[in-house]
PDB file of N, CA and C in Angstrom:
ATOM      1  N   GLN Q   1       0.732  -1.118   0.094  1.00 88.00           N
ATOM      2  CA  GLN Q   1       0.197  -0.087   0.124  1.00 88.00           C
ATOM      3  C   GLN Q   1       0.757   1.445  -0.027  1.00 88.00           C
ATOM      4  N   ASN Q   2       1.797   1.407   0.700  1.00 91.00           N
ATOM      5  CA  ASN Q   2       2.794   1.816   0.667  1.00 91.00           C
ATOM      6  C   ASN Q   2       3.300   2.648  -0.539  1.00 91.00           C
ATOM      7  N   ILE Q   3       3.928   1.105  -0.949  1.00 91.00           N
ATOM      8  CA  ILE Q   3       4.629   1.883  -2.573  1.00 91.00           C
ATOM      9  C   ILE Q   3       3.471   2.448  -3.800  1.00 91.00           C
ATOM     10  N   SER Q   4       2.501   1.540  -3.091  1.00 91.00           N
ATOM     11  CA  SER Q   4       1.398   1.879  -4.496  1.00 91.00           C
ATOM     12  C   SER Q   4       0.953   3.538  -3.945  1.00 91.00           C
ATOM     13  N   GLY Q   5       0.852   3.841  -3.100  1.00 90.00           N
ATOM     14  CA  GLY Q   5       0.747   5.237  -2.445  1.00 90.00           C
ATOM     15  C   GLY Q   5       1.686   6.495  -3.265  1.00 90.00           C
ATOM     16  N   GLU Q   6       3.184   6.282  -2.321  1.00 92.00           N
ATOM     17  CA  GLU Q   6       4.333   7.069  -3.301  1.00 92.00           C
ATOM     18  C   GLU Q   6       4.126   6.925  -4.737  1.00 92.00           C
ATOM     19  N   HIS Q   7       3.480   6.275  -5.250  1.00 93.00           N
ATOM     20  CA  HIS Q   7       3.578   6.455  -6.626  1.00 93.00           C
ATOM     21  C   HIS Q   7       2.222   6.741  -7.670  1.00 93.00           C
ATOM     22  N   GLY Q   8       0.957   6.899  -6.703  1.00 92.00           N
ATOM     23  CA  GLY Q   8       0.103   7.727  -7.105  1.00 92.00           C
ATOM     24  C   GLY Q   8      -0.872   6.571  -7.616  1.00 92.00           C
ATOM     25  N   LEU Q   9      -0.614   5.769  -7.319  1.00 93.00           N
ATOM     26  CA  LEU Q   9      -1.657   4.340  -7.598  1.00 93.00           C
ATOM     27  C   LEU Q   9      -2.820   4.261  -7.012  1.00 93.00           C
ATOM     28  N   ASP Q  10      -3.853   3.671  -7.223  1.00 92.00           N
ATOM     29  CA  ASP Q  10      -5.044   3.357  -6.204  1.00 92.00           C
ATOM     30  C   ASP Q  10      -5.147   1.582  -6.416  1.00 92.00           C
ATOM     31  N   GLY Q  11      -5.883   1.104  -5.638  1.00 90.00           N
ATOM     32  CA  GLY Q  11      -6.180  -0.391  -5.427  1.00 90.00           C
ATOM     33  C   GLY Q  11      -6.139  -1.151  -6.471  1.00 90.00           C
ATOM     34  N   SER Q  12      -6.955  -0.581  -7.924  1.00 90.00           N
ATOM     35  CA  SER Q  12      -7.168  -1.205  -9.353  1.00 90.00           C
ATOM     36  C   SER Q  12      -5.644  -1.136  -9.693  1.00 90.00           C
ATOM     37  N   GLY Q  13      -4.444  -0.245  -9.831  1.00 92.00           N
ATOM     38  CA  GLY Q  13      -3.379  -0.013 -10.085  1.00 92.00           C
ATOM     39  C   GLY Q  13      -3.080   1.103 -11.313  1.00 92.00           C
ATOM     40  N   VAL Q  14      -4.359   1.641 -11.429  1.00 92.00           N
ATOM     41  CA  VAL Q  14      -4.756   2.763 -12.175  1.00 92.00           C
ATOM     42  C   VAL Q  14      -3.944   4.437 -11.233  1.00 92.00           C
ATOM     43  N   TYR Q  15      -3.332   4.924 -12.176  1.00 93.00           N
ATOM     44  CA  TYR Q  15      -2.070   6.050 -11.961  1.00 93.00           C
ATOM     45  C   TYR Q  15      -3.392   6.859 -11.326  1.00 93.00           C
ATOM     46  N   HIS Q  16      -3.144   7.848 -10.767  1.00 92.00           N
ATOM     47  CA  HIS Q  16      -4.059   9.143 -10.139  1.00 92.00           C
ATOM     48  C   HIS Q  16      -3.119  10.256  -9.384  1.00 92.00           C
ATOM     49  N   GLY Q  17      -1.997   9.853  -9.745  1.00 89.00           N
ATOM     50  CA  GLY Q  17      -1.167  10.750  -9.237  1.00 89.00           C
ATOM     51  C   GLY Q  17      -0.802  12.387  -9.589  1.00 89.00           C
ATOM     52  N   THR Q  18       0.111  12.972  -8.405  1.00 90.00           N
ATOM     53  CA  THR Q  18      -0.012  14.844  -9.213  1.00 90.00           C
ATOM     54  C   THR Q  18       1.246  15.425  -9.753  1.00 90.00           C
ATOM     55  N   SER Q  19       1.871  14.225  -9.827  1.00 90.00           N
ATOM     56  CA  SER Q  19       3.575  14.887 -10.316  1.00 90.00           C
ATOM     57  C   SER Q  19       4.383  13.818 -11.142  1.00 90.00           C
ATOM     58  N   ASP Q  20       5.115  13.994 -12.295  1.00 89.00           N
ATOM     59  CA  ASP Q  20       5.571  13.189 -13.062  1.00 89.00           C
ATOM     60  C   ASP Q  20       6.985  12.086 -12.240  1.00 89.00           C
ATOM     61  N   LEU Q  21       7.351  13.057 -11.084  1.00 91.00           N
ATOM     62  CA  LEU Q  21       8.490  11.894 -10.540  1.00 91.00           C
ATOM     63  C   LEU Q  21       7.756  10.871  -9.790  1.00 91.00           C
ATOM     64  N   GLN Q  22       6.649  10.813  -9.911  1.00 92.00           N
ATOM     65  CA  GLN Q  22       5.870   9.695  -9.211  1.00 92.00           C
ATOM     66  C   GLN Q  22       6.010   8.429 -10.087  1.00 92.00           C
ATOM     67  N   LEU Q  23       6.265   8.926 -11.713  1.00 90.00           N
ATOM     68  CA  LEU Q  23       6.388   7.737 -12.578  1.00 90.00           C
ATOM     69  C   LEU Q  23       7.569   7.346 -13.229  1.00 90.00           C
ATOM     70  N   GLU Q  24       8.815   8.591 -12.564  1.00 91.00           N
ATOM     71  CA  GLU Q  24       9.900   8.004 -13.297  1.00 91.00           C
ATOM     72  C   GLU Q  24      10.401   6.908 -13.132  1.00 91.00           C
ATOM     73  N   ARG Q  25      10.451   6.478 -11.838  1.00 90.00           N
ATOM     74  CA  ARG Q  25      11.436   4.913 -11.934  1.00 90.00           C
ATOM     75  C   ARG Q  25      10.481   3.904 -10.984  1.00 90.00           C
ATOM     76  N   ILE Q  26       8.946   3.992 -11.969  1.00 92.00           N
ATOM     77  CA  ILE Q  26       7.543   3.112 -11.333  1.00 92.00           C
ATOM     78  C   ILE Q  26       8.288   1.869 -12.018  1.00 92.00           C
ATOM     79  N   ASN Q  27       8.965   1.796 -12.700  1.00 92.00           N
ATOM     80  CA  ASN Q  27       9.220   0.240 -13.604  1.00 92.00           C
ATOM     81  C   ASN Q  27      10.249  -0.778 -12.933  1.00 92.00           C
ATOM     82  N   VAL Q  28      10.332  -0.201 -11.610  1.00 94.00           N
ATOM     83  CA  VAL Q  28      11.431  -0.701 -10.502  1.00 94.00           C
ATOM     84  C   VAL Q  28      10.611  -1.694  -9.716  1.00 94.00           C
ATOM     85  N   TYR Q  29       9.005  -1.417  -9.354  1.00 94.00           N
ATOM     86  CA  TYR Q  29       8.080  -2.035  -8.561  1.00 94.00           C
ATOM     87  C   TYR Q  29       7.260  -2.611  -9.351  1.00 94.00           C
ATOM     88  N   PHE Q  30       6.667  -1.944 -10.534  1.00 95.00           N
ATOM     89  CA  PHE Q  30       5.462  -2.000 -11.212  1.00 95.00           C
ATOM     90  C   PHE Q  30       5.774  -2.179 -12.753  1.00 95.00           C
ATOM     91  N   ASN Q  31       5.471  -3.132 -13.561  1.00 94.00           N
ATOM     92  CA  ASN Q  31       5.156  -3.194 -14.913  1.00 94.00           C
ATOM     93  C   ASN Q  31       3.676  -2.605 -15.281  1.00 94.00           C
ATOM     94  N   GLU Q  32       3.722  -1.874 -16.150  1.00 93.00           N
ATOM     95  CA  GLU Q  32       2.676  -1.404 -16.991  1.00 93.00           C
ATOM     96  C   GLU Q  32       1.861  -2.404 -18.192  1.00 93.00           C
ATOM     97  N   ALA Q  33       0.441  -2.058 -17.399  1.00 90.00           N
ATOM     98  CA  ALA Q  33      -0.191  -3.462 -18.642  1.00 90.00           C
ATOM     99  C   ALA Q  33      -1.058  -2.473 -19.746  1.00 90.00           C
ATOM    100  N   SER Q  34      -2.203  -2.648 -20.184  1.00 85.00           N
ATOM    101  CA  SER Q  34      -2.762  -2.075 -20.935  1.00 85.00           C
ATOM    102  C   SER Q  34      -3.508  -0.741 -20.054  1.00 85.00           C
ATOM    103  N   GLY Q  35      -3.658   0.183 -20.632  1.00 80.00           N
ATOM    104  CA  GLY Q  35      -4.896   1.097 -20.013  1.00 80.00           C
ATOM    105  C   GLY Q  35      -4.018   1.788 -19.331  1.00 80.00           C
ATOM    106  N   GLN Q  36      -2.790   1.652 -19.092  1.00 83.00           N
ATOM    107  CA  GLN Q  36      -2.191   2.784 -18.139  1.00 83.00           C
ATOM    108  C   GLN Q  36      -2.430   1.992 -16.608  1.00 83.00           C
ATOM    109  N   LYS Q  37      -2.561   0.955 -16.837  1.00 91.00           N
ATOM    110  CA  LYS Q  37      -2.588   0.345 -15.282  1.00 91.00           C
ATOM    111  C   LYS Q  37      -1.743  -0.429 -15.195  1.00 91.00           C
ATOM    112  N   TYR Q  38      -1.047  -0.385 -13.576  1.00 94.00           N
ATOM    113  CA  TYR Q  38       0.366  -0.959 -13.238  1.00 94.00           C
ATOM    114  C   TYR Q  38      -0.244  -1.979 -12.079  1.00 94.00           C
ATOM    115  N   VAL Q  39       0.853  -3.101 -12.443  1.00 94.00           N
ATOM    116  CA  VAL Q  39       0.883  -4.500 -11.768  1.00 94.00           C
ATOM    117  C   VAL Q  39       2.492  -4.534 -11.343  1.00 94.00           C
ATOM    118  N   PRO Q  40       1.625  -4.926  -9.640  1.00 94.00           N
ATOM    119  CA  PRO Q  40       3.556  -4.896  -9.030  1.00 94.00           C
ATOM    120  C   PRO Q  40       3.967  -6.177  -9.725  1.00 94.00           C
ATOM    121  N   ARG Q  41       4.990  -6.397 -10.022  1.00 94.00           N
ATOM    122  CA  ARG Q  41       6.265  -6.968 -10.303  1.00 94.00           C
ATOM    123  C   ARG Q  41       6.310  -7.893  -9.002  1.00 94.00           C
ATOM    124  N   ALA Q  42       5.821  -8.564  -8.863  1.00 92.00           N
ATOM    125  CA  ALA Q  42       5.698  -9.865  -7.608  1.00 92.00           C
ATOM    126  C   ALA Q  42       4.697 -10.975  -7.390  1.00 92.00           C
ATOM    127  N   VAL Q  43       5.689 -12.141  -7.132  1.00 93.00           N
ATOM    128  CA  VAL Q  43       5.317 -13.487  -6.885  1.00 93.00           C
ATOM    129  C   VAL Q  43       4.983 -13.817  -5.645  1.00 93.00           C
ATOM    130  N   LEU Q  44       3.602 -14.139  -5.261  1.00 92.00           N
ATOM    131  CA  LEU Q  44       3.089 -14.302  -3.977  1.00 92.00           C
ATOM    132  C   LEU Q  44       3.344 -15.837  -3.462  1.00 92.00           C
ATOM    133  N   VAL Q  45       4.274 -16.518  -2.971  1.00 89.00           N
ATOM    134  CA  VAL Q  45       3.927 -17.955  -2.499  1.00 89.00           C
ATOM    135  C   VAL Q  45       3.742 -18.353  -0.738  1.00 89.00           C
ATOM    136  N   ASP Q  46       3.340 -19.062  -0.848  1.00 84.00           N
ATOM    137  CA  ASP Q  46       2.658 -20.071   0.628  1.00 84.00           C
ATOM    138  C   ASP Q  46       1.771 -21.115   0.386  1.00 84.00           C
ATOM    139  N   PRO Q  47       2.285 -21.971   1.371  1.00 81.00           N
ATOM    140  CA  PRO Q  47       2.084 -23.249   0.982  1.00 81.00           C
ATOM    141  C   PRO Q  47       0.584 -23.096   1.437  1.00 81.00           C
ATOM    142  N   GLU Q  48       0.193 -22.631   2.183  1.00 81.00           N
ATOM    143  CA  GLU Q  48      -1.600 -22.650   2.129  1.00 81.00           C
ATOM    144  C   GLU Q  48      -2.504 -21.943   1.639  1.00 81.00           C
ATOM    145  N   PRO Q  49      -3.351 -21.932   1.157  1.00 85.00           N
ATOM    146  CA  PRO Q  49      -4.229 -21.038   0.595  1.00 85.00           C
ATOM    147  C   PRO Q  49      -4.706 -19.527   1.141  1.00 85.00           C
ATOM    148  N   GLY Q  50      -5.070 -19.950   2.302  1.00 86.00           N
ATOM    149  CA  GLY Q  50      -6.036 -18.638   3.421  1.00 86.00           C
ATOM    150  C   GLY Q  50      -4.815 -17.690   3.778  1.00 86.00           C
ATOM    151  N   THR Q  51      -3.885 -17.394   3.541  1.00 87.00           N
ATOM    152  CA  THR Q  51      -2.735 -16.170   3.343  1.00 87.00           C
ATOM    153  C   THR Q  51      -3.211 -15.155   1.958  1.00 87.00           C
ATOM    154  N   MET Q  52      -3.363 -16.073   1.125  1.00 89.00           N
ATOM    155  CA  MET Q  52      -3.380 -16.072  -0.664  1.00 89.00           C
ATOM    156  C   MET Q  52      -5.147 -15.125  -0.787  1.00 89.00           C
ATOM    157  N   ASP Q  53      -6.082 -15.874  -0.329  1.00 90.00           N
ATOM    158  CA  ASP Q  53      -7.145 -15.644  -0.097  1.00 90.00           C
ATOM    159  C   ASP Q  53      -7.705 -14.119   0.778  1.00 90.00           C
ATOM    160  N   ALA Q  54      -6.802 -13.942   1.731  1.00 92.00           N
ATOM    161  CA  ALA Q  54      -6.815 -12.626   2.505  1.00 92.00           C
ATOM    162  C   ALA Q  54      -6.287 -11.683   1.655  1.00 92.00           C
ATOM    163  N   VAL Q  55      -4.807 -11.887   0.835  1.00 91.00           N
ATOM    164  CA  VAL Q  55      -4.486 -10.666   0.051  1.00 91.00           C
ATOM    165  C   VAL Q  55      -5.768  -9.988  -1.100  1.00 91.00           C
ATOM    166  N   ARG Q  56      -6.167 -11.038  -1.746  1.00 91.00           N
ATOM    167  CA  ARG Q  56      -7.126 -10.665  -2.693  1.00 91.00           C
ATOM    168  C   ARG Q  56      -8.489 -10.246  -2.104  1.00 91.00           C
ATOM    169  N   ALA Q  57      -8.782 -10.245  -0.859  1.00 93.00           N
ATOM    170  CA  ALA Q  57     -10.002 -10.268  -0.197  1.00 93.00           C
ATOM    171  C   ALA Q  57      -9.534  -8.705   0.084  1.00 93.00           C
ATOM    172  N   GLY Q  58      -8.139  -8.192   0.098  1.00 91.00           N
ATOM    173  CA  GLY Q  58      -7.694  -6.866   0.865  1.00 91.00           C
ATOM    174  C   GLY Q  58      -8.234  -5.465  -0.309  1.00 91.00           C
ATOM    175  N   PRO Q  59      -7.784  -4.504   0.321  1.00 90.00           N
ATOM    176  CA  PRO Q  59      -8.136  -3.470  -0.635  1.00 90.00           C
ATOM    177  C   PRO Q  59      -7.253  -3.615  -1.564  1.00 90.00           C
ATOM    178  N   PHE Q  60      -6.436  -3.604  -1.828  1.00 90.00           N
ATOM    179  CA  PHE Q  60      -5.410  -4.019  -3.550  1.00 90.00           C
ATOM    180  C   PHE Q  60      -5.330  -5.194  -3.786  1.00 90.00           C
ATOM    181  N   GLY Q  61      -6.289  -6.004  -3.371  1.00 88.00           N
ATOM    182  CA  GLY Q  61      -6.124  -7.883  -3.856  1.00 88.00           C
ATOM    183  C   GLY Q  61      -6.205  -7.849  -5.898  1.00 88.00           C
ATOM    184  N   GLU Q  62      -7.121  -6.884  -6.016  1.00 89.00           N
ATOM    185  CA  GLU Q  62      -7.210  -7.131  -7.643  1.00 89.00           C
ATOM    186  C   GLU Q  62      -5.878  -6.202  -8.211  1.00 89.00           C
ATOM    187  N   LEU Q  63      -4.842  -5.907  -7.524  1.00 90.00           N
ATOM    188  CA  LEU Q  63      -3.474  -5.144  -8.213  1.00 90.00           C
ATOM    189  C   LEU Q  63      -2.709  -6.302  -8.810  1.00 90.00           C
ATOM    190  N   PHE Q  64      -2.957  -7.612  -8.154  1.00 91.00           N
ATOM    191  CA  PHE Q  64      -1.638  -8.272  -8.701  1.00 91.00           C
ATOM    192  C   PHE Q  64      -2.443  -9.049  -9.693  1.00 91.00           C
ATOM    193  N   ARG Q  65      -1.707  -9.846 -10.391  1.00 90.00           N
ATOM    194  CA  ARG Q  65      -2.203 -11.034 -11.461  1.00 90.00           C
ATOM    195  C   ARG Q  65      -2.591 -12.136 -10.967  1.00 90.00           C
ATOM    196  N   PRO Q  66      -3.324 -12.685 -10.942  1.00 90.00           N
ATOM    197  CA  PRO Q  66      -3.885 -13.850 -10.261  1.00 90.00           C
ATOM    198  C   PRO Q  66      -2.803 -14.852 -10.703  1.00 90.00           C
ATOM    199  N   ASP Q  67      -2.107 -14.908 -11.906  1.00 92.00           N
ATOM    200  CA  ASP Q  67      -1.179 -16.282 -11.980  1.00 92.00           C
ATOM    201  C   ASP Q  67       0.171 -16.037 -11.018  1.00 92.00           C
ATOM    202  N   ASN Q  68       0.090 -14.938 -10.312  1.00 91.00           N
ATOM    203  CA  ASN Q  68       1.247 -14.540  -9.724  1.00 91.00           C
ATOM    204  C   ASN Q  68       1.026 -15.389  -8.149  1.00 91.00           C
ATOM    205  N   PHE Q  69       0.186 -15.686  -7.752  1.00 92.00           N
ATOM    206  CA  PHE Q  69      -0.083 -16.392  -6.708  1.00 92.00           C
ATOM    207  C   PHE Q  69       0.096 -18.091  -6.860  1.00 92.00           C
ATOM    208  N   VAL Q  70       1.075 -18.467  -5.748  1.00 89.00           N
ATOM    209  CA  VAL Q  70       1.420 -19.595  -6.231  1.00 89.00           C
ATOM    210  C   VAL Q  70       1.436 -20.161  -4.546  1.00 89.00           C
ATOM    211  N   PHE Q  71       0.662 -21.276  -4.594  1.00 85.00           N
ATOM    212  CA  PHE Q  71       0.272 -21.794  -3.191  1.00 85.00           C
ATOM    213  C   PHE Q  71      -0.175 -23.404  -3.378  1.00 85.00           C
ATOM    214  N   GLY Q  72      -0.197 -24.221  -2.225  1.00 79.00           N
ATOM    215  CA  GLY Q  72      -0.421 -25.720  -2.042  1.00 79.00           C
ATOM    216  C   GLY Q  72      -1.866 -25.673  -1.482  1.00 79.00           C
ATOM    217  N   GLN Q  73      -2.371 -26.737  -1.183  1.00 78.00           N
ATOM    218  CA  GLN Q  73      -3.948 -26.538  -0.275  1.00 78.00           C
ATOM    219  C   GLN Q  73      -3.537 -27.039   0.833  1.00 78.00           C
ATOM    220  N   SER Q  74      -2.438 -27.220   1.276  1.00 72.00           N
ATOM    221  CA  SER Q  74      -2.680 -27.399   2.689  1.00 72.00           C
ATOM    222  C   SER Q  74      -0.977 -27.172   3.079  1.00 72.00           C
ATOM    223  N   GLY Q  75      -1.643 -26.144   4.760  1.00 66.00           N
ATOM    224  CA  GLY Q  75      -0.288 -25.353   5.092  1.00 66.00           C
ATOM    225  C   GLY Q  75       0.616 -26.390   6.232  1.00 66.00           C
ATOM    226  N   ALA Q  76       1.652 -25.618   6.283  1.00 66.00           N
ATOM    227  CA  ALA Q  76       2.833 -26.681   7.372  1.00 66.00           C
ATOM    228  C   ALA Q  76       2.215 -26.221   8.712  1.00 66.00           C
ATOM    229  N   GLY Q  77       0.983 -26.226   8.865  1.00 68.00           N
ATOM    230  CA  GLY Q  77       0.785 -25.812  10.882  1.00 68.00           C
ATOM    231  C   GLY Q  77       2.214 -25.229  11.759  1.00 68.00           C
ATOM    232  N   ASN Q  78       2.701 -24.090  11.195  1.00 69.00           N
ATOM    233  CA  ASN Q  78       3.784 -23.509  11.782  1.00 69.00           C
ATOM    234  C   ASN Q  78       5.017 -24.304  12.071  1.00 69.00           C
ATOM    235  N   ASN Q  79       5.064 -25.681  11.295  1.00 71.00           N
ATOM    236  CA  ASN Q  79       6.144 -26.397  11.390  1.00 71.00           C
ATOM    237  C   ASN Q  79       6.843 -26.294  10.104  1.00 71.00           C
ATOM    238  N   TRP Q  80       8.301 -26.452  10.596  1.00 71.00           N
ATOM    239  CA  TRP Q  80       9.439 -25.911   9.318  1.00 71.00           C
ATOM    240  C   TRP Q  80       9.426 -27.241   8.845  1.00 71.00           C
ATOM    241  N   ALA Q  81       9.804 -27.843   9.508  1.00 77.00           N
ATOM    242  CA  ALA Q  81      10.463 -29.526   8.974  1.00 77.00           C
ATOM    243  C   ALA Q  81       9.155 -30.041   8.172  1.00 77.00           C
ATOM    244  N   LYS Q  82       8.026 -29.493   8.187  1.00 68.00           N
ATOM    245  CA  LYS Q  82       6.881 -30.487   7.432  1.00 68.00           C
ATOM    246  C   LYS Q  82       7.046 -29.465   6.119  1.00 68.00           C
ATOM    247  N   GLY Q  83       7.165 -27.984   6.266  1.00 68.00           N
ATOM    248  CA  GLY Q  83       7.259 -27.483   5.333  1.00 68.00           C
ATOM    249  C   GLY Q  83       8.134 -27.563   4.135  1.00 68.00           C
ATOM    250  N   HIS Q  84       9.415 -27.718   4.468  1.00 71.00           N
ATOM    251  CA  HIS Q  84      10.770 -27.746   4.340  1.00 71.00           C
ATOM    252  C   HIS Q  84      10.871 -29.070   3.288  1.00 71.00           C
ATOM    253  N   TYR Q  85      10.098 -30.377   4.147  1.00 75.00           N
ATOM    254  CA  TYR Q  85      10.630 -31.774   3.640  1.00 75.00           C
ATOM    255  C   TYR Q  85       9.247 -32.277   3.280  1.00 75.00           C
ATOM    256  N   THR Q  86       8.034 -31.892   3.225  1.00 72.00           N
ATOM    257  CA  THR Q  86       6.766 -32.500   2.494  1.00 72.00           C
ATOM    258  C   THR Q  86       5.953 -31.099   1.710  1.00 72.00           C
ATOM    259  N   GLU Q  87       5.870 -30.067   2.220  1.00 64.00           N
ATOM    260  CA  GLU Q  87       4.723 -29.301   1.424  1.00 64.00           C
ATOM    261  C   GLU Q  87       5.763 -28.626   0.713  1.00 64.00           C
ATOM    262  N   GLY Q  88       6.916 -28.459   1.344  1.00 61.00           N
ATOM    263  CA  GLY Q  88       7.873 -26.940  -0.063  1.00 61.00           C
ATOM    264  C   GLY Q  88       8.311 -28.163  -0.978  1.00 61.00           C
TER     265      GLY Q  88
END
């Protein structure tokens, strides 16, 4: 949210800024899609789907591309070994 706000982007990735400086290095964090919409250069990874659902349901959920969410069907239950050896 902070980085989007600093670059003048709303929750859907559309630029509503007031200064050209906001767009100067926007390509460090965002890729420009069609229609002046900006998409974060991020891949969200978690072994359980609950955290990804929370991001999608949040105020910036539609900002991310759906294919940049990578998650499993069951979590590791805060057990590092299970996440590393069986789920990961």
